[in-house]
Each structure stands twice: as structure tokens, then as C-alpha cells.
GROMACS .gro file of N, CA and C in nm:
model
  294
    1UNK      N    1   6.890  19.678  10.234
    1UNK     CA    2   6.922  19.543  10.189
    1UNK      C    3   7.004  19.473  10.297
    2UNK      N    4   6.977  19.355  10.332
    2UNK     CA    5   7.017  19.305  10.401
    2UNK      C    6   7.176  19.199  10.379
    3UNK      N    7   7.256  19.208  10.444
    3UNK     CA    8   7.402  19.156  10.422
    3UNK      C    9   7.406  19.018  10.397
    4UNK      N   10   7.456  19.007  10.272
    4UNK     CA   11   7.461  18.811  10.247
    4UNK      C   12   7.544  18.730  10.346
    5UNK      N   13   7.481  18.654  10.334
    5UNK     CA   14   7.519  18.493  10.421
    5UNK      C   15   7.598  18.457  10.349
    6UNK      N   16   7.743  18.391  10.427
    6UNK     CA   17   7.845  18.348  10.408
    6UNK      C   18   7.864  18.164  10.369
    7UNK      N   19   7.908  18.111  10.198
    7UNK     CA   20   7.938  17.979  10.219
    7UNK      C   21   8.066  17.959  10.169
    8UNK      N   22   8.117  17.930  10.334
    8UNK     CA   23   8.226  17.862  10.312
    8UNK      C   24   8.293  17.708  10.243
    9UNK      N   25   8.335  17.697  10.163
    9UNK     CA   26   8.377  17.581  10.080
    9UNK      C   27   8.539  17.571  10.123
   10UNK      N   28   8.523  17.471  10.156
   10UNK     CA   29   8.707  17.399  10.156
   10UNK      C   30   8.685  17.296  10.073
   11UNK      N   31   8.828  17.327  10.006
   11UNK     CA   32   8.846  17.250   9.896
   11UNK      C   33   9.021  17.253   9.910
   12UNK      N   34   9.078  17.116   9.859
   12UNK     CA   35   9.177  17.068   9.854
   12UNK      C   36   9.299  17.137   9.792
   13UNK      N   37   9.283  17.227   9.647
   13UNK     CA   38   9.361  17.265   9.567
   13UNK      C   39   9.316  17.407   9.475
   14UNK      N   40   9.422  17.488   9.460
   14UNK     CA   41   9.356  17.580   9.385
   14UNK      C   42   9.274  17.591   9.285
   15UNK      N   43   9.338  17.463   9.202
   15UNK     CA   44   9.259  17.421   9.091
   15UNK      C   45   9.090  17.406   9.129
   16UNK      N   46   9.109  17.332   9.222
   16UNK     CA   47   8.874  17.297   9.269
   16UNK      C   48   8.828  17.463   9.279
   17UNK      N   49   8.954  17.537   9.355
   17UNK     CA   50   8.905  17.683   9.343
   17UNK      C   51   8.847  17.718   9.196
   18UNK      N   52   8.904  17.720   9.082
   18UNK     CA   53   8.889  17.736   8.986
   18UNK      C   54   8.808  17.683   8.899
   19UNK      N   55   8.767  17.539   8.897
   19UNK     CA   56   8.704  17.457   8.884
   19UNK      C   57   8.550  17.500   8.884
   20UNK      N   58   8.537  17.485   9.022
   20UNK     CA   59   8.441  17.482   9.132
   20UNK      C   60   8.381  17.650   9.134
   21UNK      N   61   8.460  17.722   9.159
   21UNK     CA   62   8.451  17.892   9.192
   21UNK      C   63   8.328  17.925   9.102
   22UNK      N   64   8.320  17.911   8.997
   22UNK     CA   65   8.228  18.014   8.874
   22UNK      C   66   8.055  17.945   8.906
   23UNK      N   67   8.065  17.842   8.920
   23UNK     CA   68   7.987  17.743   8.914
   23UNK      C   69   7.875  17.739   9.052
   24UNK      N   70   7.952  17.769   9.148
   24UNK     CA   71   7.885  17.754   9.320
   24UNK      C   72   7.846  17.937   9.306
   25UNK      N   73   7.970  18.011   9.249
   25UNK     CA   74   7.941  18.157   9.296
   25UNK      C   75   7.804  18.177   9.205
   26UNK      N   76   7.796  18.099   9.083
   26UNK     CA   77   7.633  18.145   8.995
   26UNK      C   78   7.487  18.033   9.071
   27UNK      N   79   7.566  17.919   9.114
   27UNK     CA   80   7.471  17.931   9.187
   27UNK      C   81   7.402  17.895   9.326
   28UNK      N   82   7.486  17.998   9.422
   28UNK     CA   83   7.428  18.079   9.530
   28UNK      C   84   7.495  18.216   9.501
   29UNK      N   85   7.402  18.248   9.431
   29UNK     CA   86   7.444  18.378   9.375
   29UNK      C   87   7.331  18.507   9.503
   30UNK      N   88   7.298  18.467   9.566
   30UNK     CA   89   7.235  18.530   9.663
   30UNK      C   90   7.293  18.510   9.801
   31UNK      N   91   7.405  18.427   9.785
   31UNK     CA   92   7.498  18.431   9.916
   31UNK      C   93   7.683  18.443   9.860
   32UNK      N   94   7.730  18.473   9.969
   32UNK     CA   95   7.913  18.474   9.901
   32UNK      C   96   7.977  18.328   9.952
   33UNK      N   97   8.041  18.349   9.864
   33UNK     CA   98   8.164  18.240   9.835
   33UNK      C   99   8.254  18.253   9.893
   34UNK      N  100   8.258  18.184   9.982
   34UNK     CA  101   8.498  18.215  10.042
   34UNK      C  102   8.544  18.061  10.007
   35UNK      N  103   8.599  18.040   9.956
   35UNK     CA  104   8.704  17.906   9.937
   35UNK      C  105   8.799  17.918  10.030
   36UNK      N  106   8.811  17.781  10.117
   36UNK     CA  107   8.922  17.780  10.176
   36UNK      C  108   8.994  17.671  10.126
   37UNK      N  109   9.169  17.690  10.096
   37UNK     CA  110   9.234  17.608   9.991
   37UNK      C  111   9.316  17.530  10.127
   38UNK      N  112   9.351  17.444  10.094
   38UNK     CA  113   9.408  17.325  10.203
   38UNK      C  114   9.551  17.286  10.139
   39UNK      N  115   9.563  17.257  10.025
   39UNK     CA  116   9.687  17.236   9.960
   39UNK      C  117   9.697  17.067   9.979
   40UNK      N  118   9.594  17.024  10.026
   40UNK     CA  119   9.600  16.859  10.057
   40UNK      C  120   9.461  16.842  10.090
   41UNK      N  121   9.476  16.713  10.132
   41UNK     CA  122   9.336  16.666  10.193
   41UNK      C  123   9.347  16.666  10.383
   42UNK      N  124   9.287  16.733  10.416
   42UNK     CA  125   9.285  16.803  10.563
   42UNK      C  126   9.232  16.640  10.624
   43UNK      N  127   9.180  16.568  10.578
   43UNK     CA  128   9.146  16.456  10.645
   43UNK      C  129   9.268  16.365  10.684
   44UNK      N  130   9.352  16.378  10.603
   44UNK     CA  131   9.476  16.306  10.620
   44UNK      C  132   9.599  16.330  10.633
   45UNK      N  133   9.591  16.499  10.672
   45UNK     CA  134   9.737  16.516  10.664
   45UNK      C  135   9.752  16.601  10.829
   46UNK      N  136   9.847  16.660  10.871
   46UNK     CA  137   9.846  16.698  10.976
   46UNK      C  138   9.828  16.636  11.096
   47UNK      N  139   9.847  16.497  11.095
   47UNK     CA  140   9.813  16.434  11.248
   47UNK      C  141   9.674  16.465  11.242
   48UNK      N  142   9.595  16.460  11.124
   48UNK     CA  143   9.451  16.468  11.201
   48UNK      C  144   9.359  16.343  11.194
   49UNK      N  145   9.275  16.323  11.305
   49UNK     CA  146   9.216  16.196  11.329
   49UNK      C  147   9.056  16.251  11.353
   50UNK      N  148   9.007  16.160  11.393
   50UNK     CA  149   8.862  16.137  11.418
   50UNK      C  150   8.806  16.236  11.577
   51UNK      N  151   8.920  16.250  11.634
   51UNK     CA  152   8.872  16.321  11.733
   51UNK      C  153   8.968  16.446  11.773
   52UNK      N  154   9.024  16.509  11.622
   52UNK     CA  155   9.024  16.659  11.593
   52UNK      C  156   8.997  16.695  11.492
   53UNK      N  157   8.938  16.628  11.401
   53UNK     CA  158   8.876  16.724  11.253
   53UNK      C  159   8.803  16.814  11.277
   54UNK      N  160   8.703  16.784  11.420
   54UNK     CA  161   8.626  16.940  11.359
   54UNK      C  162   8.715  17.076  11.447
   55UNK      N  163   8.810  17.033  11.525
   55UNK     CA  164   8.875  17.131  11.596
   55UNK      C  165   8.982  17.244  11.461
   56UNK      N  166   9.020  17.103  11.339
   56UNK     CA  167   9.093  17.157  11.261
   56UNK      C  168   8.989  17.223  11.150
   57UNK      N  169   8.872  17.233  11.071
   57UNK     CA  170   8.777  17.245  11.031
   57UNK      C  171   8.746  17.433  11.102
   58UNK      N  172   8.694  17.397  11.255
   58UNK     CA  173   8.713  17.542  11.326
   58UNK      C  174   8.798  17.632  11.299
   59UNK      N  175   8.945  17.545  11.305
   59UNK     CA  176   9.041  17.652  11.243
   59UNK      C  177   9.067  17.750  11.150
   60UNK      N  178   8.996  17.658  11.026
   60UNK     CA  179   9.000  17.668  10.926
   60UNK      C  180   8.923  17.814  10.928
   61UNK      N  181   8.777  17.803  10.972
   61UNK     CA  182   8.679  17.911  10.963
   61UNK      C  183   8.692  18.001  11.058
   62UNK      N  184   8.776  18.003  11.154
   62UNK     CA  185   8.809  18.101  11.197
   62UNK      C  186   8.911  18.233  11.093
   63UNK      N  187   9.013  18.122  11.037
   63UNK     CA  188   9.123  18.188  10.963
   63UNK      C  189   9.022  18.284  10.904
   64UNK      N  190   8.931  18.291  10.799
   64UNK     CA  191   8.813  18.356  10.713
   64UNK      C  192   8.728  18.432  10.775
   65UNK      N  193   8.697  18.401  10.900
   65UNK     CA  194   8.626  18.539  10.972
   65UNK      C  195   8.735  18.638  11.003
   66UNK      N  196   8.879  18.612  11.042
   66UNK     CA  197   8.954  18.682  11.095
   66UNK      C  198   8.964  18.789  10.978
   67UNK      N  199   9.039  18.716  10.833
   67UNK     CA  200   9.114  18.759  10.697
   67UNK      C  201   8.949  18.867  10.663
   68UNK      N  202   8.786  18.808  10.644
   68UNK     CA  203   8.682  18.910  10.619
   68UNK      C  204   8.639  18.952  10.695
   69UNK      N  205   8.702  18.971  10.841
   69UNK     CA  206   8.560  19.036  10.947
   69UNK      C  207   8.426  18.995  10.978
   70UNK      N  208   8.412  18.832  10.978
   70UNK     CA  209   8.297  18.800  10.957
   70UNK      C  210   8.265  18.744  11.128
   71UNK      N  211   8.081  18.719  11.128
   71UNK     CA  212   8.115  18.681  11.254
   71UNK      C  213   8.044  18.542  11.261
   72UNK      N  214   8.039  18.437  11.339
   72UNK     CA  215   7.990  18.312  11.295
   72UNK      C  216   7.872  18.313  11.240
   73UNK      N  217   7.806  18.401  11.287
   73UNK     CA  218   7.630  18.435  11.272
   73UNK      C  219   7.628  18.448  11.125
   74UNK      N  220   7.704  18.482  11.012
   74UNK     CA  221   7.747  18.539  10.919
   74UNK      C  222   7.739  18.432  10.841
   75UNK      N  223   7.772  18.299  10.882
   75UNK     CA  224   7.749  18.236  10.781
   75UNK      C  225   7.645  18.080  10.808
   76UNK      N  226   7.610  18.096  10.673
   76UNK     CA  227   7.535  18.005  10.632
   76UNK      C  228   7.545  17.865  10.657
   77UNK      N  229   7.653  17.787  10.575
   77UNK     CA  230   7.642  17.634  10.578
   77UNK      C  231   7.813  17.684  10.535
   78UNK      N  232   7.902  17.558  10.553
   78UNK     CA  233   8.006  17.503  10.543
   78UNK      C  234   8.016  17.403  10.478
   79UNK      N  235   8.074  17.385  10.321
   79UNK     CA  236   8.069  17.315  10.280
   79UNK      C  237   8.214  17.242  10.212
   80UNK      N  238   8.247  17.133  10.252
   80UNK     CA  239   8.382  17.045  10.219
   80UNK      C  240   8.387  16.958  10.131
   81UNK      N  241   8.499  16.971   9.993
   81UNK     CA  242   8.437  16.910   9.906
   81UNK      C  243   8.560  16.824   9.865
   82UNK      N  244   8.631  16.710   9.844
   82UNK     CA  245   8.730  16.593   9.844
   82UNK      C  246   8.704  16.536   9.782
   83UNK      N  247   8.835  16.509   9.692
   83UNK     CA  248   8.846  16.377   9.602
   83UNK      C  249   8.869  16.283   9.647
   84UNK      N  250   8.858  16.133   9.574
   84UNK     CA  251   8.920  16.037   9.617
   84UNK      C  252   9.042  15.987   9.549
   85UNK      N  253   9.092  16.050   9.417
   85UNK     CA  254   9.195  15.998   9.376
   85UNK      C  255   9.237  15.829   9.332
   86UNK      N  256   9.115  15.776   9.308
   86UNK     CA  257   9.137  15.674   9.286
   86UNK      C  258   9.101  15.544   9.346
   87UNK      N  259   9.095  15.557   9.497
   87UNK     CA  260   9.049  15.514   9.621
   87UNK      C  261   9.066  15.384   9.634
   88UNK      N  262   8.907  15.357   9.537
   88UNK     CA  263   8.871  15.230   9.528
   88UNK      C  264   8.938  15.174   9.345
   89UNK      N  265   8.946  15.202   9.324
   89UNK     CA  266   9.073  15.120   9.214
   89UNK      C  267   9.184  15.054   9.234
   90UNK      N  268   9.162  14.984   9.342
   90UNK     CA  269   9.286  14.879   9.393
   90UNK      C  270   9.367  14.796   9.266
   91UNK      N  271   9.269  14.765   9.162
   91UNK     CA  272   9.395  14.722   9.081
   91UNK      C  273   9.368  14.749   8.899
   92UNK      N  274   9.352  14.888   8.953
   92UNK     CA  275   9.331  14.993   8.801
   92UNK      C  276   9.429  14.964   8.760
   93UNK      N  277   9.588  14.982   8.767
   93UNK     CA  278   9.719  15.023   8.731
   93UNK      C  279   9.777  14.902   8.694
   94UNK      N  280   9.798  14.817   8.598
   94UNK     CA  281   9.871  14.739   8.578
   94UNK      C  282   9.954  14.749   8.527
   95UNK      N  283  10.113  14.700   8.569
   95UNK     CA  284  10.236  14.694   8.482
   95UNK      C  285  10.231  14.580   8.406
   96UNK      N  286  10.246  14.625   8.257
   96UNK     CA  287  10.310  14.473   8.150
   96UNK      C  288  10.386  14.542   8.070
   97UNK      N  289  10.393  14.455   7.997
   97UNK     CA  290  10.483  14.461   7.870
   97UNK      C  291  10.441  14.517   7.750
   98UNK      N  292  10.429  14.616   7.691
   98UNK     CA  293  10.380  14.640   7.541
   98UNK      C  294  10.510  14.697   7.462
   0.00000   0.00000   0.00000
């Protein structure tokens, strides 16, 4: 039998781990799951811009080959998954009086 292909998922919070986890692992259930947790949104935090995301992204998947022994060949697709929190609701929130 041949060794499953690796999909990596970054995701923002443990919770999407949890969320997300049962759901992706049933179905690519013929490949593995590694979640990588960020604790934020990697797009916006860390000084990162447009011309180091994928350097920080690399990072990321390096950390996961290092922690499973994996080797790039190993995996499949990379997949990044972000909320928007609201984004476009510029004027959802109104303060009044009740």
C-alpha cells in the first residue's frame, strides 16, 4: 500500500481545527490531515505583506514536515482557510438608545 498524501490546512484558530477537522478528515479520507493553527490571521499579522506571504506560508510547512518527517513530495495541495469577521459590514453595528 502505498503512503498517503499529505493536506495541509491552515487555519486561524483552534476552534476551525475543531470545526473543520471531522469534516475535511471524512472527506479526504484517502489522504491525511495536518492543521496548521496560526492563532490569528497570518495575512495580517506579523509584518506580513504582499511580498512575504508565501515566504511566511513556507514557514509554516516547513514547521509540519520537520514536527512529521514529511518530505515536500509528500504532500498534496495546501489549503488556507480565513474568515472575514465581518469585513464588509461597515455599518452592521449601530449604537442607539433602547
Amino acid at each position: 500500500m502505498s503512503k498517503k498524501k499529505v493536506i495541509a490546512v491552515i487555519v486561524e484558530g483552534p476552534s476551525d481545527e475543531a470545526a473543520l477537522g471531522p469534516i475535511l478528515k471524512e472527506y479526504f479520507s484517502s489522504e491525511e490531515i495536518q492543521f496548521v493553527v496560526v492563532h490569528g490571521d497570518i495575512t495580517t499579522k506579523d509584518y506580513t505583506s504582499v511580498d512575504n506571504i508565501l515566504s511566511k506560508i513556507n514557514h509554516l510547512i516547513e514547521s509540519v514536515k520537520q514536527k512529521y518527517g514529511y518530505n515536500i513530495d509528500d504532500f498534496m495541495k495546501i489549503i488556507h482557510i480565513t474568515d472575514m469577521d465581518g469585513v464588509y459590514c461597515n455599518n452592521a453595528i449601530v449604537e442607539g438608545d433602547v
